[in-house]
Amino acid sequence: TVPGGPPRQRGSASVGGPPELRQLATGFNRMARTVTAALEQQRRLVADTSHQMRNPMAALRLRVDALRTHLRPTGERTYAGVNTELDRLETLLDDILALAAAEHRAGELTVTDDPGAHCDAAEVTLGRHRLWEPVARRAAVRLTAEAAGPVPAGCTDRELAQVTDILLDNAIKYAGDGAH
């Protein structure tokens, strides 16, 4: 048997039974460890590379901005094009960092096996709304939440807060100005 859950929380296949089955389970465990390590290494590489690109990108932006005062009228169009491409690169870099962060959070998401776990979804959601509302406002997104009363949910407060944070983070990032 192989326990489920996020890759970093999964166990190994049980090694028991006939020699052929034990050999197969040992090979499976080795393969699972290799795949998990490769995925973690890839995630770290993406995150580290993105962070390393931040400083040169900021320096390039400053240098291009400093050129503005030295432009001839014939260079305005080229300057605007360079700024547009810098904006695209910065957006792409932000998206890569967001993806790396989301993958990290998804790998860290904890789920309880306790069948008796429960929380008030309305209370958790309203709390997360209060936390995310200033972020949404800065992004020109209108975020509202209301509840008429308690809403029982079969998970812990922490689990629901984690999922809600991921959803709100993505919604705010990708909804666009004026979204509600």
Short mmCIF file of N, CA and C in Angstrom, two decimals:
data_model
loop_
_atom_site.label_atom_id
_atom_site.label_comp_id
_atom_site.label_asym_id
_atom_site.label_seq_id
_atom_site.Cartn_x
_atom_site.Cartn_y
_atom_site.Cartn_z
N THR A 1 0.85 -1.19 0.00
CA THR A 1 0.00 0.00 0.00
C THR A 1 0.88 1.24 0.00
N VAL A 2 0.37 2.31 -0.63
CA VAL A 2 1.09 3.58 -0.67
C VAL A 2 0.17 4.64 -0.11
N PRO A 3 0.51 5.23 1.04
CA PRO A 3 -0.33 6.28 1.60
C PRO A 3 -0.44 7.46 0.64
N GLY A 4 -1.60 8.12 0.64
CA GLY A 4 -1.81 9.27 -0.24
C GLY A 4 -1.37 10.55 0.42
N GLY A 5 -1.65 11.67 -0.26
CA GLY A 5 -1.29 12.98 0.24
C GLY A 5 -0.30 13.66 -0.66
N PRO A 6 0.09 14.87 -0.33
CA PRO A 6 1.08 15.58 -1.12
C PRO A 6 2.37 14.78 -1.20
N PRO A 7 3.17 14.95 -2.28
CA PRO A 7 4.36 14.14 -2.48
C PRO A 7 5.29 14.10 -1.29
N ARG A 8 5.47 15.22 -0.58
CA ARG A 8 6.40 15.22 0.55
C ARG A 8 5.84 14.50 1.76
N GLN A 9 4.54 14.19 1.76
CA GLN A 9 3.94 13.53 2.91
C GLN A 9 3.64 12.06 2.63
N ARG A 10 3.83 11.62 1.39
CA ARG A 10 3.52 10.23 1.06
C ARG A 10 4.54 9.30 1.68
N GLY A 11 4.07 8.13 2.04
CA GLY A 11 4.96 7.14 2.59
C GLY A 11 5.52 6.26 1.49
N SER A 12 6.11 5.16 1.88
CA SER A 12 6.68 4.21 0.94
C SER A 12 5.74 3.03 0.80
N ALA A 13 5.91 2.32 -0.30
CA ALA A 13 5.15 1.09 -0.48
C ALA A 13 5.64 0.09 0.57
N SER A 14 4.71 -0.63 1.18
CA SER A 14 5.08 -1.62 2.18
C SER A 14 5.89 -2.73 1.52
N VAL A 15 6.96 -3.12 2.19
CA VAL A 15 7.82 -4.17 1.65
C VAL A 15 7.55 -5.44 2.44
N GLY A 16 6.79 -6.33 1.83
CA GLY A 16 6.45 -7.59 2.45
C GLY A 16 6.02 -8.58 1.38
N GLY A 17 5.83 -9.82 1.75
CA GLY A 17 5.38 -10.81 0.79
C GLY A 17 6.54 -11.55 0.12
N PRO A 18 6.26 -12.17 -1.04
CA PRO A 18 7.30 -12.94 -1.73
C PRO A 18 8.47 -12.05 -2.17
N PRO A 19 9.63 -12.66 -2.40
CA PRO A 19 10.82 -11.88 -2.78
C PRO A 19 10.60 -10.99 -4.01
N GLU A 20 9.86 -11.50 -5.01
CA GLU A 20 9.63 -10.71 -6.22
C GLU A 20 8.85 -9.44 -5.90
N LEU A 21 7.86 -9.57 -5.02
CA LEU A 21 7.04 -8.42 -4.64
C LEU A 21 7.85 -7.43 -3.81
N ARG A 22 8.69 -7.95 -2.92
CA ARG A 22 9.55 -7.07 -2.12
C ARG A 22 10.52 -6.30 -3.01
N GLN A 23 11.06 -6.99 -4.02
CA GLN A 23 11.98 -6.34 -4.96
C GLN A 23 11.25 -5.25 -5.75
N LEU A 24 10.02 -5.54 -6.17
CA LEU A 24 9.22 -4.56 -6.89
C LEU A 24 8.92 -3.35 -6.00
N ALA A 25 8.55 -3.60 -4.75
CA ALA A 25 8.25 -2.50 -3.82
C ALA A 25 9.49 -1.65 -3.56
N THR A 26 10.64 -2.30 -3.42
CA THR A 26 11.89 -1.56 -3.20
C THR A 26 12.20 -0.68 -4.41
N GLY A 27 12.03 -1.22 -5.61
CA GLY A 27 12.25 -0.43 -6.83
C GLY A 27 11.26 0.73 -6.93
N PHE A 28 10.01 0.46 -6.56
CA PHE A 28 9.00 1.51 -6.58
C PHE A 28 9.37 2.63 -5.61
N ASN A 29 9.77 2.26 -4.41
CA ASN A 29 10.15 3.27 -3.41
C ASN A 29 11.32 4.12 -3.90
N ARG A 30 12.30 3.48 -4.51
CA ARG A 30 13.46 4.21 -5.03
C ARG A 30 13.01 5.19 -6.13
N MET A 31 12.13 4.72 -7.03
CA MET A 31 11.62 5.57 -8.10
C MET A 31 10.80 6.73 -7.54
N ALA A 32 9.97 6.48 -6.55
CA ALA A 32 9.14 7.53 -5.96
C ALA A 32 10.01 8.59 -5.29
N ARG A 33 11.07 8.17 -4.60
CA ARG A 33 11.98 9.13 -3.97
C ARG A 33 12.70 9.97 -5.02
N THR A 34 13.11 9.34 -6.12
CA THR A 34 13.80 10.05 -7.20
C THR A 34 12.88 11.08 -7.85
N VAL A 35 11.64 10.69 -8.14
CA VAL A 35 10.69 11.61 -8.76
C VAL A 35 10.37 12.77 -7.82
N THR A 36 10.15 12.48 -6.55
CA THR A 36 9.85 13.52 -5.57
C THR A 36 11.03 14.50 -5.46
N ALA A 37 12.24 13.97 -5.41
CA ALA A 37 13.43 14.84 -5.32
C ALA A 37 13.57 15.69 -6.58
N ALA A 38 13.31 15.10 -7.74
CA ALA A 38 13.41 15.86 -9.00
C ALA A 38 12.38 16.98 -9.06
N LEU A 39 11.17 16.70 -8.63
CA LEU A 39 10.13 17.74 -8.62
C LEU A 39 10.47 18.87 -7.66
N GLU A 40 10.98 18.52 -6.51
CA GLU A 40 11.38 19.54 -5.53
C GLU A 40 12.55 20.36 -6.06
N GLN A 41 13.50 19.69 -6.70
CA GLN A 41 14.65 20.40 -7.27
C GLN A 41 14.19 21.35 -8.38
N GLN A 42 13.25 20.92 -9.21
CA GLN A 42 12.72 21.77 -10.27
C GLN A 42 12.00 22.98 -9.68
N ARG A 43 11.20 22.77 -8.66
CA ARG A 43 10.49 23.87 -8.02
C ARG A 43 11.47 24.89 -7.45
N ARG A 44 12.51 24.39 -6.77
CA ARG A 44 13.52 25.29 -6.20
C ARG A 44 14.27 26.05 -7.29
N LEU A 45 14.58 25.37 -8.40
CA LEU A 45 15.28 26.02 -9.50
C LEU A 45 14.45 27.16 -10.08
N VAL A 46 13.16 26.91 -10.29
CA VAL A 46 12.27 27.95 -10.83
C VAL A 46 12.20 29.13 -9.86
N ALA A 47 12.01 28.85 -8.60
CA ALA A 47 11.91 29.93 -7.60
C ALA A 47 13.22 30.70 -7.48
N ASP A 48 14.34 29.98 -7.40
CA ASP A 48 15.65 30.64 -7.25
C ASP A 48 15.99 31.47 -8.48
N THR A 49 15.75 30.91 -9.67
CA THR A 49 16.03 31.63 -10.91
C THR A 49 15.19 32.89 -10.99
N SER A 50 13.93 32.79 -10.65
CA SER A 50 13.05 33.95 -10.69
C SER A 50 13.54 35.04 -9.74
N HIS A 51 13.93 34.63 -8.54
CA HIS A 51 14.43 35.62 -7.57
C HIS A 51 15.74 36.24 -8.05
N GLN A 52 16.61 35.42 -8.66
CA GLN A 52 17.88 35.94 -9.16
C GLN A 52 17.68 36.92 -10.31
N MET A 53 16.60 36.78 -11.05
CA MET A 53 16.31 37.68 -12.18
C MET A 53 15.77 39.02 -11.70
N ARG A 54 15.28 39.09 -10.49
CA ARG A 54 14.69 40.33 -9.96
C ARG A 54 15.67 41.50 -9.98
N ASN A 55 16.88 41.30 -9.46
CA ASN A 55 17.85 42.40 -9.37
C ASN A 55 18.28 42.92 -10.73
N PRO A 56 18.69 42.06 -11.68
CA PRO A 56 19.05 42.60 -13.00
C PRO A 56 17.86 43.28 -13.68
N MET A 57 16.66 42.77 -13.47
CA MET A 57 15.48 43.38 -14.08
C MET A 57 15.25 44.77 -13.50
N ALA A 58 15.39 44.91 -12.20
CA ALA A 58 15.22 46.22 -11.56
C ALA A 58 16.30 47.19 -12.03
N ALA A 59 17.55 46.71 -12.16
CA ALA A 59 18.64 47.56 -12.63
C ALA A 59 18.39 48.01 -14.07
N LEU A 60 17.92 47.10 -14.90
CA LEU A 60 17.60 47.44 -16.29
C LEU A 60 16.50 48.49 -16.35
N ARG A 61 15.48 48.32 -15.53
CA ARG A 61 14.37 49.28 -15.49
C ARG A 61 14.90 50.67 -15.09
N LEU A 62 15.75 50.74 -14.09
CA LEU A 62 16.31 52.02 -13.65
C LEU A 62 17.14 52.68 -14.76
N ARG A 63 17.93 51.89 -15.47
CA ARG A 63 18.76 52.44 -16.54
C ARG A 63 17.91 52.96 -17.70
N VAL A 64 16.89 52.20 -18.04
CA VAL A 64 16.00 52.64 -19.12
C VAL A 64 15.27 53.91 -18.70
N ASP A 65 14.80 53.95 -17.47
CA ASP A 65 14.11 55.16 -16.98
C ASP A 65 15.05 56.37 -17.00
N ALA A 66 16.33 56.15 -16.68
CA ALA A 66 17.30 57.25 -16.67
C ALA A 66 17.55 57.80 -18.08
N LEU A 67 17.34 56.99 -19.10
CA LEU A 67 17.53 57.44 -20.48
C LEU A 67 16.45 58.42 -20.93
N ARG A 68 15.35 58.42 -20.26
CA ARG A 68 14.19 59.23 -20.66
C ARG A 68 14.55 60.69 -20.88
N THR A 69 15.35 61.26 -20.01
CA THR A 69 15.68 62.69 -20.13
C THR A 69 16.64 62.97 -21.29
N HIS A 70 17.27 61.95 -21.84
CA HIS A 70 18.24 62.13 -22.92
C HIS A 70 17.68 61.76 -24.29
N LEU A 71 16.40 61.50 -24.36
CA LEU A 71 15.80 61.06 -25.62
C LEU A 71 15.62 62.20 -26.61
N ARG A 72 15.82 61.85 -27.86
CA ARG A 72 15.46 62.76 -28.94
C ARG A 72 14.03 62.42 -29.32
N PRO A 73 13.32 63.34 -29.91
CA PRO A 73 11.93 63.05 -30.31
C PRO A 73 11.80 61.79 -31.17
N THR A 74 12.81 61.50 -31.98
CA THR A 74 12.74 60.31 -32.85
C THR A 74 12.87 59.02 -32.05
N GLY A 75 13.36 59.10 -30.83
CA GLY A 75 13.54 57.90 -30.01
C GLY A 75 12.37 57.57 -29.10
N GLU A 76 11.36 58.44 -29.06
CA GLU A 76 10.21 58.24 -28.17
C GLU A 76 9.51 56.90 -28.41
N ARG A 77 9.31 56.58 -29.67
CA ARG A 77 8.59 55.35 -30.02
C ARG A 77 9.37 54.11 -29.58
N THR A 78 10.67 54.13 -29.84
CA THR A 78 11.52 53.00 -29.42
C THR A 78 11.54 52.88 -27.90
N TYR A 79 11.64 54.01 -27.23
CA TYR A 79 11.65 54.03 -25.76
C TYR A 79 10.35 53.43 -25.22
N ALA A 80 9.23 53.80 -25.81
CA ALA A 80 7.93 53.26 -25.38
C ALA A 80 7.88 51.75 -25.61
N GLY A 81 8.43 51.29 -26.74
CA GLY A 81 8.47 49.86 -27.02
C GLY A 81 9.32 49.09 -26.02
N VAL A 82 10.47 49.67 -25.66
CA VAL A 82 11.34 49.04 -24.66
C VAL A 82 10.61 48.93 -23.33
N ASN A 83 9.91 49.99 -22.94
CA ASN A 83 9.15 49.96 -21.68
C ASN A 83 8.04 48.92 -21.72
N THR A 84 7.38 48.80 -22.86
CA THR A 84 6.33 47.78 -23.00
C THR A 84 6.91 46.38 -22.82
N GLU A 85 8.06 46.13 -23.44
CA GLU A 85 8.69 44.81 -23.31
C GLU A 85 9.19 44.57 -21.88
N LEU A 86 9.70 45.61 -21.23
CA LEU A 86 10.10 45.47 -19.82
C LEU A 86 8.89 45.14 -18.95
N ASP A 87 7.77 45.79 -19.22
CA ASP A 87 6.54 45.49 -18.48
C ASP A 87 6.16 44.03 -18.66
N ARG A 88 6.25 43.54 -19.90
CA ARG A 88 5.92 42.13 -20.18
C ARG A 88 6.85 41.19 -19.42
N LEU A 89 8.15 41.50 -19.44
CA LEU A 89 9.11 40.66 -18.72
C LEU A 89 8.85 40.67 -17.22
N GLU A 90 8.54 41.83 -16.67
CA GLU A 90 8.25 41.91 -15.23
C GLU A 90 6.99 41.14 -14.89
N THR A 91 5.98 41.21 -15.74
CA THR A 91 4.75 40.45 -15.52
C THR A 91 5.03 38.96 -15.59
N LEU A 92 5.82 38.54 -16.58
CA LEU A 92 6.18 37.14 -16.72
C LEU A 92 6.95 36.67 -15.48
N LEU A 93 7.87 37.47 -15.02
CA LEU A 93 8.63 37.13 -13.82
C LEU A 93 7.72 37.02 -12.61
N ASP A 94 6.79 37.96 -12.46
CA ASP A 94 5.82 37.89 -11.36
C ASP A 94 4.99 36.61 -11.44
N ASP A 95 4.58 36.24 -12.66
CA ASP A 95 3.79 35.02 -12.84
C ASP A 95 4.59 33.78 -12.48
N ILE A 96 5.86 33.75 -12.86
CA ILE A 96 6.71 32.60 -12.53
C ILE A 96 6.88 32.49 -11.01
N LEU A 97 7.11 33.63 -10.37
CA LEU A 97 7.24 33.62 -8.90
C LEU A 97 5.94 33.18 -8.24
N ALA A 98 4.81 33.66 -8.77
CA ALA A 98 3.51 33.26 -8.22
C ALA A 98 3.29 31.77 -8.39
N LEU A 99 3.67 31.24 -9.55
CA LEU A 99 3.53 29.80 -9.79
C LEU A 99 4.40 29.01 -8.83
N ALA A 100 5.63 29.43 -8.65
CA ALA A 100 6.52 28.73 -7.72
C ALA A 100 5.96 28.77 -6.31
N ALA A 101 5.43 29.93 -5.91
CA ALA A 101 4.84 30.06 -4.57
C ALA A 101 3.60 29.18 -4.44
N ALA A 102 2.76 29.15 -5.48
CA ALA A 102 1.55 28.32 -5.44
C ALA A 102 1.91 26.85 -5.37
N GLU A 103 2.92 26.43 -6.15
CA GLU A 103 3.34 25.03 -6.10
C GLU A 103 3.88 24.68 -4.72
N HIS A 104 4.61 25.61 -4.13
CA HIS A 104 5.14 25.37 -2.79
C HIS A 104 4.00 25.24 -1.78
N ARG A 105 3.03 26.17 -1.86
CA ARG A 105 1.88 26.12 -0.94
C ARG A 105 1.09 24.83 -1.16
N ALA A 106 0.92 24.43 -2.43
CA ALA A 106 0.16 23.21 -2.71
C ALA A 106 0.86 22.00 -2.12
N GLY A 107 2.20 21.99 -2.19
CA GLY A 107 2.96 20.89 -1.61
C GLY A 107 2.92 20.89 -0.10
N GLU A 108 2.68 22.04 0.49
CA GLU A 108 2.65 22.17 1.94
C GLU A 108 1.25 22.06 2.52
N LEU A 109 0.24 22.06 1.67
CA LEU A 109 -1.14 22.01 2.13
C LEU A 109 -1.35 20.77 2.99
N THR A 110 -1.83 20.97 4.18
CA THR A 110 -2.05 19.85 5.08
C THR A 110 -3.53 19.52 5.14
N VAL A 111 -3.81 18.26 5.12
CA VAL A 111 -5.19 17.80 5.17
C VAL A 111 -5.30 16.80 6.30
N THR A 112 -6.27 17.00 7.16
CA THR A 112 -6.44 16.11 8.30
C THR A 112 -7.19 14.85 7.88
N ASP A 113 -6.88 13.78 8.54
CA ASP A 113 -7.61 12.53 8.33
C ASP A 113 -8.69 12.37 9.38
N ASP A 114 -8.83 13.35 10.26
CA ASP A 114 -9.79 13.27 11.35
C ASP A 114 -11.21 13.44 10.81
N PRO A 115 -12.03 12.36 10.86
CA PRO A 115 -13.39 12.48 10.35
C PRO A 115 -14.25 13.44 11.17
N GLY A 116 -13.80 13.77 12.38
CA GLY A 116 -14.55 14.69 13.23
C GLY A 116 -14.13 16.15 13.07
N ALA A 117 -13.23 16.42 12.12
CA ALA A 117 -12.77 17.80 11.92
C ALA A 117 -13.93 18.66 11.44
N HIS A 118 -14.01 19.85 11.99
CA HIS A 118 -15.07 20.76 11.57
C HIS A 118 -14.67 22.20 11.87
N CYS A 119 -15.29 23.11 11.16
CA CYS A 119 -15.08 24.53 11.42
C CYS A 119 -16.30 25.30 10.90
N ASP A 120 -16.35 26.56 11.23
CA ASP A 120 -17.40 27.44 10.72
C ASP A 120 -16.83 28.13 9.48
N ALA A 121 -17.26 27.67 8.30
CA ALA A 121 -16.75 28.21 7.04
C ALA A 121 -17.04 29.70 6.91
N ALA A 122 -18.17 30.15 7.42
CA ALA A 122 -18.51 31.57 7.35
C ALA A 122 -17.50 32.40 8.14
N GLU A 123 -17.18 31.96 9.34
CA GLU A 123 -16.24 32.69 10.19
C GLU A 123 -14.85 32.73 9.55
N VAL A 124 -14.39 31.58 9.04
CA VAL A 124 -13.07 31.52 8.41
C VAL A 124 -13.03 32.42 7.17
N THR A 125 -14.07 32.32 6.34
CA THR A 125 -14.11 33.10 5.11
C THR A 125 -14.14 34.60 5.39
N LEU A 126 -14.94 35.01 6.36
CA LEU A 126 -14.99 36.43 6.71
C LEU A 126 -13.64 36.92 7.25
N GLY A 127 -12.97 36.07 8.00
CA GLY A 127 -11.63 36.43 8.50
C GLY A 127 -10.62 36.58 7.38
N ARG A 128 -10.67 35.67 6.41
CA ARG A 128 -9.75 35.76 5.27
C ARG A 128 -10.10 36.97 4.42
N HIS A 129 -11.39 37.29 4.33
CA HIS A 129 -11.82 38.48 3.58
C HIS A 129 -11.19 39.74 4.19
N ARG A 130 -11.24 39.84 5.51
CA ARG A 130 -10.66 41.00 6.18
C ARG A 130 -9.15 41.11 5.89
N LEU A 131 -8.49 39.97 5.83
CA LEU A 131 -7.06 39.95 5.57
C LEU A 131 -6.74 40.36 4.12
N TRP A 132 -7.52 39.85 3.16
CA TRP A 132 -7.22 40.05 1.74
C TRP A 132 -7.83 41.32 1.15
N GLU A 133 -8.79 41.92 1.83
CA GLU A 133 -9.48 43.08 1.26
C GLU A 133 -8.54 44.24 0.92
N PRO A 134 -7.57 44.60 1.78
CA PRO A 134 -6.65 45.68 1.40
C PRO A 134 -5.80 45.33 0.16
N VAL A 135 -5.42 44.06 0.04
CA VAL A 135 -4.65 43.61 -1.13
C VAL A 135 -5.51 43.76 -2.38
N ALA A 136 -6.76 43.34 -2.29
CA ALA A 136 -7.68 43.45 -3.43
C ALA A 136 -7.89 44.91 -3.81
N ARG A 137 -8.07 45.75 -2.82
CA ARG A 137 -8.30 47.18 -3.09
C ARG A 137 -7.11 47.78 -3.83
N ARG A 138 -5.88 47.43 -3.42
CA ARG A 138 -4.69 47.94 -4.11
C ARG A 138 -4.63 47.45 -5.55
N ALA A 139 -5.20 46.29 -5.82
CA ALA A 139 -5.21 45.73 -7.18
C ALA A 139 -6.44 46.18 -7.96
N ALA A 140 -7.22 47.11 -7.41
CA ALA A 140 -8.45 47.62 -8.05
C ALA A 140 -9.48 46.51 -8.25
N VAL A 141 -9.54 45.59 -7.30
CA VAL A 141 -10.52 44.50 -7.32
C VAL A 141 -11.42 44.69 -6.11
N ARG A 142 -12.72 44.59 -6.32
CA ARG A 142 -13.68 44.73 -5.21
C ARG A 142 -13.97 43.35 -4.65
N LEU A 143 -13.66 43.16 -3.39
CA LEU A 143 -13.82 41.88 -2.73
C LEU A 143 -14.91 42.01 -1.67
N THR A 144 -15.95 41.18 -1.76
CA THR A 144 -17.02 41.22 -0.76
C THR A 144 -17.26 39.83 -0.20
N ALA A 145 -17.73 39.79 1.02
CA ALA A 145 -18.08 38.52 1.66
C ALA A 145 -19.19 38.79 2.66
N GLU A 146 -20.14 37.89 2.72
CA GLU A 146 -21.22 38.02 3.71
C GLU A 146 -21.72 36.63 4.07
N ALA A 147 -22.23 36.52 5.26
CA ALA A 147 -22.78 35.26 5.73
C ALA A 147 -23.93 35.56 6.67
N ALA A 148 -25.03 34.83 6.50
CA ALA A 148 -26.21 35.03 7.34
C ALA A 148 -26.08 34.32 8.69
N GLY A 149 -25.15 33.40 8.76
CA GLY A 149 -24.98 32.65 10.00
C GLY A 149 -23.88 31.62 9.82
N PRO A 150 -23.68 30.77 10.80
CA PRO A 150 -22.64 29.75 10.71
C PRO A 150 -22.88 28.80 9.54
N VAL A 151 -21.76 28.36 8.93
CA VAL A 151 -21.81 27.38 7.84
C VAL A 151 -20.84 26.27 8.23
N PRO A 152 -21.36 25.13 8.70
CA PRO A 152 -20.47 24.05 9.12
C PRO A 152 -19.73 23.43 7.93
N ALA A 153 -18.44 23.14 8.14
CA ALA A 153 -17.62 22.51 7.10
C ALA A 153 -16.84 21.36 7.73
N GLY A 154 -16.60 20.33 6.96
CA GLY A 154 -15.91 19.13 7.44
C GLY A 154 -14.40 19.20 7.28
N CYS A 155 -13.79 20.28 7.74
CA CYS A 155 -12.34 20.43 7.71
C CYS A 155 -11.94 21.35 8.85
N THR A 156 -10.65 21.52 9.05
CA THR A 156 -10.20 22.41 10.12
C THR A 156 -10.17 23.86 9.63
N ASP A 157 -10.13 24.79 10.58
CA ASP A 157 -10.00 26.21 10.23
C ASP A 157 -8.77 26.44 9.35
N ARG A 158 -7.67 25.82 9.75
CA ARG A 158 -6.40 26.01 9.03
C ARG A 158 -6.50 25.52 7.59
N GLU A 159 -7.08 24.35 7.39
CA GLU A 159 -7.22 23.82 6.03
C GLU A 159 -8.04 24.76 5.16
N LEU A 160 -9.18 25.20 5.67
CA LEU A 160 -10.04 26.08 4.90
C LEU A 160 -9.35 27.42 4.65
N ALA A 161 -8.62 27.93 5.63
CA ALA A 161 -7.90 29.20 5.45
C ALA A 161 -6.83 29.06 4.37
N GLN A 162 -6.12 27.93 4.34
CA GLN A 162 -5.09 27.71 3.32
C GLN A 162 -5.70 27.73 1.92
N VAL A 163 -6.77 26.98 1.74
CA VAL A 163 -7.41 26.90 0.43
C VAL A 163 -7.99 28.26 0.04
N THR A 164 -8.62 28.94 0.98
CA THR A 164 -9.20 30.26 0.70
C THR A 164 -8.12 31.25 0.32
N ASP A 165 -6.98 31.22 1.00
CA ASP A 165 -5.87 32.12 0.66
C ASP A 165 -5.39 31.89 -0.77
N ILE A 166 -5.24 30.64 -1.16
CA ILE A 166 -4.80 30.32 -2.52
C ILE A 166 -5.80 30.83 -3.54
N LEU A 167 -7.09 30.59 -3.28
CA LEU A 167 -8.13 31.04 -4.21
C LEU A 167 -8.17 32.56 -4.31
N LEU A 168 -8.14 33.25 -3.18
CA LEU A 168 -8.20 34.71 -3.21
C LEU A 168 -6.95 35.32 -3.84
N ASP A 169 -5.80 34.76 -3.56
CA ASP A 169 -4.56 35.24 -4.16
C ASP A 169 -4.64 35.15 -5.68
N ASN A 170 -5.06 34.01 -6.20
CA ASN A 170 -5.19 33.84 -7.65
C ASN A 170 -6.28 34.73 -8.23
N ALA A 171 -7.41 34.83 -7.56
CA ALA A 171 -8.51 35.65 -8.06
C ALA A 171 -8.09 37.11 -8.17
N ILE A 172 -7.41 37.61 -7.16
CA ILE A 172 -6.98 39.01 -7.18
C ILE A 172 -5.95 39.25 -8.27
N LYS A 173 -5.02 38.32 -8.43
CA LYS A 173 -3.98 38.48 -9.44
C LYS A 173 -4.54 38.47 -10.85
N TYR A 174 -5.50 37.61 -11.11
CA TYR A 174 -5.93 37.39 -12.49
C TYR A 174 -7.29 37.98 -12.85
N ALA A 175 -7.97 38.58 -11.90
CA ALA A 175 -9.31 39.12 -12.18
C ALA A 175 -9.25 40.38 -13.04
N GLY A 176 -8.26 41.20 -12.83
CA GLY A 176 -8.15 42.44 -13.60
C GLY A 176 -8.82 43.60 -12.89
N ASP A 177 -8.42 44.81 -13.29
CA ASP A 177 -8.97 46.03 -12.69
C ASP A 177 -10.48 46.07 -12.78
N GLY A 178 -11.11 46.50 -11.71
CA GLY A 178 -12.55 46.69 -11.69
C GLY A 178 -13.35 45.42 -11.47
N ALA A 179 -12.69 44.29 -11.31
CA ALA A 179 -13.41 43.03 -11.10
C ALA A 179 -14.08 43.04 -9.74
N HIS A 180 -15.11 42.26 -9.59
CA HIS A 180 -15.85 42.17 -8.33
C HIS A 180 -16.13 40.71 -8.05
#
